[in-house]
Amino acid sequence: GAGVSQSPSNKVTEKGKDVELRCDPISGHTALYWYRQSLGQGLEFLIYFQGNSAPDKSGLPSDRFSAERTGGSVSTLTIQRTQQEDSAVYLCASSPPWAEESYNEQFFGPGTRLTVL
Amino acid sequence: GIQVEQSPPDLILQEGANSTLRCNFSDSVNNLQWFHQNPWGQLINLFYIPSGTKQNGRLSATTVATERYSLLYISSSQTTDSGVYFCAVATGANNLFFGTGTRLTVIP
């Protein structure tokens, strides 16, 4: 079946502009995660959605970052007033419902490479 | 958060050689995954292995949860095995904590 998809694959923006990154999880997956990968910081968690529960935002680095998940499926990560340190690859992952044995196995999309000039 | 250490950080192998990658973690977990990040940056799931031993072709993995480590074995390595191998752990369905990876280079 189809995997996690993300768009755009690459995004170049100017400092101070807002950007939106999109993630389509695997159909039927209830949990959705955002991570980012940068040279200096490795792979770090940003935000986690589980069904209709309030999201875990504990990894968001600043209030310029926000995310929403509409209808329990597609998610959008928004970065306002982008800074050069926001340059990274933003990765989305999803995992199956609680009822499945490997309910917490995460599957990753191809990522969005964000470059802030 | 949970600390994850991977070793070695870099590994260069001759094609056909075997290798063992290690992952140590600092707390009890019920999710441990091994990934291969290919040259295009895609994280490929290798194993979901919070405990026990699994094998998939030339790759196998063992996790000893009580001693907080996992091993990834690569046998008869091929040039296509090159890339970065990540270990990641979590409790419940919470976010994964990643190690810093092992960069494997297989030379023909």
Short mmCIF file of C-alpha atoms in Angstrom, two decimals:
data_model
loop_
_atom_site.label_atom_id
_atom_site.label_comp_id
_atom_site.label_asym_id
_atom_site.label_seq_id
_atom_site.Cartn_x
_atom_site.Cartn_y
_atom_site.Cartn_z
CA GLY A 1 0.00 0.00 0.00
CA ALA A 2 0.94 3.66 -0.18
CA GLY A 3 3.41 4.94 2.34
CA VAL A 4 3.61 8.28 4.10
CA SER A 5 3.79 11.13 1.61
CA GLN A 6 5.06 14.66 2.15
CA SER A 7 4.98 17.82 0.09
CA PRO A 8 6.77 19.75 -1.14
CA SER A 9 9.94 17.67 -1.38
CA ASN A 10 12.04 20.82 -1.38
CA LYS A 11 11.26 24.35 -0.25
CA VAL A 12 13.49 27.39 -0.48
CA THR A 13 12.28 30.51 1.27
CA GLU A 14 13.55 33.85 2.43
CA LYS A 15 14.13 34.68 6.05
CA GLY A 16 10.98 36.08 7.63
CA LYS A 17 8.52 34.31 5.33
CA ASP A 18 5.98 31.72 6.52
CA VAL A 19 6.03 28.15 5.17
CA GLU A 20 3.58 25.24 5.27
CA LEU A 21 4.65 21.62 5.02
CA ARG A 22 2.16 18.84 4.38
CA CYS A 23 2.03 15.21 5.48
CA ASP A 24 -0.34 12.46 4.35
CA PRO A 25 -0.06 9.48 6.72
CA ILE A 26 -0.62 5.85 5.80
CA SER A 27 -4.34 5.21 5.45
CA GLY A 28 -5.81 3.90 8.72
CA HIS A 29 -2.91 5.06 10.87
CA THR A 30 -4.09 6.97 13.91
CA ALA A 31 -0.86 8.46 15.19
CA LEU A 32 1.15 11.09 13.33
CA TYR A 33 4.54 12.55 14.26
CA TRP A 34 6.72 15.38 13.01
CA TYR A 35 10.51 15.31 13.39
CA ARG A 36 13.31 17.32 11.89
CA GLN A 37 16.83 16.35 10.95
CA SER A 38 19.58 18.94 10.89
CA LEU A 39 23.34 18.64 10.76
CA GLY A 40 23.97 19.91 14.22
CA GLN A 41 21.02 18.39 16.06
CA GLY A 42 20.43 14.99 14.52
CA LEU A 43 16.86 13.69 14.45
CA GLU A 44 14.62 15.48 16.93
CA PHE A 45 10.94 15.19 17.77
CA LEU A 46 8.62 18.13 17.17
CA ILE A 47 4.95 17.19 17.71
CA TYR A 48 2.73 14.10 18.02
CA PHE A 49 -0.98 13.60 17.24
CA GLN A 50 -2.90 10.56 18.50
CA GLY A 51 -6.48 10.26 17.27
CA ASN A 52 -8.67 13.04 18.66
CA SER A 53 -6.50 13.67 21.72
CA ALA A 54 -4.74 16.96 22.32
CA PRO A 55 -1.38 16.89 20.54
CA ASP A 56 1.93 16.53 22.38
CA LYS A 57 3.71 19.77 21.43
CA SER A 58 6.63 19.31 23.81
CA GLY A 59 9.23 19.18 21.02
CA LEU A 60 8.33 22.40 19.24
CA PRO A 61 11.39 24.68 19.45
CA SER A 62 9.53 28.00 19.53
CA ASP A 63 6.08 29.53 19.22
CA ARG A 64 6.81 30.18 15.55
CA PHE A 65 6.12 26.49 14.98
CA SER A 66 2.60 25.06 14.94
CA ALA A 67 0.85 22.06 13.46
CA GLU A 68 -2.66 20.88 12.88
CA ARG A 69 -4.24 17.67 11.80
CA THR A 70 -7.55 17.87 9.98
CA GLY A 71 -10.07 15.05 10.10
CA GLY A 72 -7.62 12.76 11.83
CA SER A 73 -5.60 12.36 8.65
CA VAL A 74 -3.58 15.02 6.82
CA SER A 75 -1.31 17.26 8.86
CA THR A 76 0.23 20.65 8.15
CA LEU A 77 3.32 21.98 9.92
CA THR A 78 3.55 25.77 9.78
CA ILE A 79 6.67 27.78 10.49
CA GLN A 80 6.13 31.51 10.81
CA ARG A 81 8.79 34.15 10.26
CA THR A 82 11.37 31.56 9.23
CA GLN A 83 14.95 31.87 10.43
CA GLN A 84 18.11 30.41 8.94
CA GLU A 85 18.38 27.95 11.83
CA ASP A 86 15.05 26.45 10.71
CA SER A 87 16.83 24.98 7.68
CA ALA A 88 16.53 21.21 8.01
CA VAL A 89 14.76 18.17 6.63
CA TYR A 90 11.29 17.88 8.14
CA LEU A 91 10.12 14.29 8.47
CA CYS A 92 6.65 12.98 9.11
CA ALA A 93 5.83 9.51 10.46
CA SER A 94 2.67 7.58 11.22
CA SER A 95 1.86 4.45 13.20
CA PRO A 96 -1.03 1.97 13.32
CA PRO A 97 -4.02 1.95 15.69
CA TRP A 98 -3.74 0.71 19.29
CA ALA A 99 -5.45 -2.59 18.43
CA GLU A 100 -2.54 -3.76 16.28
CA GLU A 101 0.36 -5.70 17.79
CA SER A 102 2.98 -3.33 16.46
CA TYR A 103 0.84 -0.30 17.26
CA ASN A 104 3.80 1.94 17.95
CA GLU A 105 5.98 1.07 14.94
CA GLN A 106 6.59 4.31 13.06
CA PHE A 107 6.84 4.62 9.28
CA PHE A 108 8.49 7.68 7.80
CA GLY A 109 7.83 9.79 4.75
CA PRO A 110 10.56 11.04 2.39
CA GLY A 111 10.80 14.42 4.11
CA THR A 112 10.70 18.07 3.04
CA ARG A 113 14.06 19.78 2.71
CA LEU A 114 13.64 23.37 3.89
CA THR A 115 16.27 25.97 3.09
CA VAL A 116 15.93 29.44 4.56
CA LEU A 117 18.10 32.01 2.80
CA GLY B 1 14.31 12.03 27.42
CA ILE B 2 15.83 8.61 26.78
CA GLN B 3 19.53 8.62 25.85
CA VAL B 4 20.50 6.46 22.89
CA GLU B 5 24.12 5.69 22.05
CA GLN B 6 25.23 3.95 18.88
CA SER B 7 28.59 2.48 18.07
CA PRO B 8 30.71 2.62 16.10
CA PRO B 9 30.03 6.06 14.62
CA ASP B 10 31.73 5.12 11.37
CA LEU B 11 32.45 1.76 9.78
CA ILE B 12 34.21 0.90 6.54
CA LEU B 13 33.87 -2.65 5.24
CA GLN B 14 35.08 -4.60 2.30
CA GLU B 15 32.22 -6.07 0.28
CA GLY B 16 31.36 -9.50 1.65
CA ALA B 17 32.41 -8.77 5.21
CA ASN B 18 30.17 -9.06 8.26
CA SER B 19 29.52 -6.37 10.86
CA THR B 20 27.76 -5.71 14.14
CA LEU B 21 26.24 -2.37 15.10
CA ARG B 22 25.34 -1.66 18.69
CA CYS B 23 22.67 0.50 20.32
CA ASN B 24 22.58 1.22 24.07
CA PHE B 25 19.68 3.02 25.68
CA SER B 26 19.16 4.53 29.09
CA ASP B 27 15.65 3.50 30.11
CA SER B 28 13.02 0.79 29.74
CA VAL B 29 11.34 0.94 26.35
CA ASN B 30 8.63 -0.92 24.52
CA ASN B 31 9.54 0.28 21.06
CA LEU B 32 12.92 -0.17 19.41
CA GLN B 33 13.37 0.29 15.70
CA TRP B 34 16.36 0.04 13.38
CA PHE B 35 16.35 2.20 10.26
CA HIS B 36 18.59 2.54 7.23
CA GLN B 37 18.77 6.05 5.82
CA ASN B 38 19.47 5.82 2.14
CA PRO B 39 21.44 8.41 0.13
CA TRP B 40 18.17 10.27 -0.65
CA GLY B 41 17.44 10.67 3.04
CA GLN B 42 14.57 8.19 3.25
CA LEU B 43 14.36 6.26 6.53
CA ILE B 44 13.74 2.63 5.67
CA ASN B 45 12.32 0.40 8.40
CA LEU B 46 14.61 -2.56 9.01
CA PHE B 47 13.31 -4.00 12.26
CA TYR B 48 10.69 -3.34 14.90
CA ILE B 49 12.30 -5.21 17.77
CA PRO B 50 11.52 -4.13 21.35
CA SER B 51 12.77 -7.55 22.48
CA GLY B 52 13.99 -10.84 21.07
CA THR B 53 15.64 -11.73 17.77
CA LYS B 54 14.49 -11.27 14.21
CA GLN B 55 16.07 -12.05 10.85
CA ASN B 56 15.40 -10.66 7.41
CA GLY B 57 17.69 -11.98 4.72
CA ARG B 58 21.27 -10.91 5.40
CA LEU B 59 20.19 -8.73 8.31
CA SER B 60 19.28 -9.79 11.81
CA ALA B 61 18.73 -7.97 15.07
CA THR B 62 18.67 -8.84 18.73
CA THR B 63 17.36 -6.73 21.60
CA VAL B 64 18.08 -7.58 25.22
CA ALA B 65 15.59 -5.27 26.88
CA THR B 66 16.64 -6.13 30.45
CA GLU B 67 20.20 -5.03 29.67
CA ARG B 68 19.11 -2.08 27.51
CA TYR B 69 20.93 -2.82 24.30
CA SER B 70 20.27 -3.96 20.78
CA LEU B 71 22.54 -5.32 18.07
CA LEU B 72 22.13 -5.20 14.31
CA TYR B 73 24.05 -7.79 12.32
CA ILE B 74 24.84 -7.36 8.65
CA SER B 75 26.28 -10.39 6.90
CA SER B 76 27.94 -10.58 3.49
CA SER B 77 27.75 -6.82 3.11
CA GLN B 78 27.03 -5.26 -0.28
CA THR B 79 27.72 -1.76 -1.59
CA THR B 80 23.97 -1.08 -1.45
CA ASP B 81 24.16 -1.50 2.34
CA SER B 82 26.05 1.80 2.55
CA GLY B 83 24.33 4.63 4.37
CA VAL B 84 23.51 5.60 7.92
CA TYR B 85 21.91 3.15 10.33
CA PHE B 86 19.80 4.59 13.12
CA CYS B 87 18.50 3.01 16.28
CA ALA B 88 15.45 4.68 17.85
CA VAL B 89 13.50 3.90 21.01
CA ALA B 90 10.26 4.97 22.65
CA THR B 91 7.93 4.20 25.50
CA GLY B 92 4.35 3.44 24.49
CA ALA B 93 3.21 5.24 21.37
CA ASN B 94 5.28 8.27 22.25
CA ASN B 95 7.89 9.92 20.10
CA LEU B 96 11.06 8.11 19.13
CA PHE B 97 14.44 9.09 20.55
CA PHE B 98 17.15 8.57 17.97
CA GLY B 99 20.80 7.73 18.30
CA THR B 100 23.37 9.64 16.28
CA GLY B 101 23.73 6.79 13.82
CA THR B 102 26.44 4.56 12.39
CA ARG B 103 27.70 5.59 8.97
CA LEU B 104 28.52 2.43 7.00
CA THR B 105 30.58 2.49 3.85
CA VAL B 106 30.97 -0.76 1.91
CA ILE B 107 33.73 -0.70 -0.66
CA PRO B 108 33.87 -3.09 -3.61
#
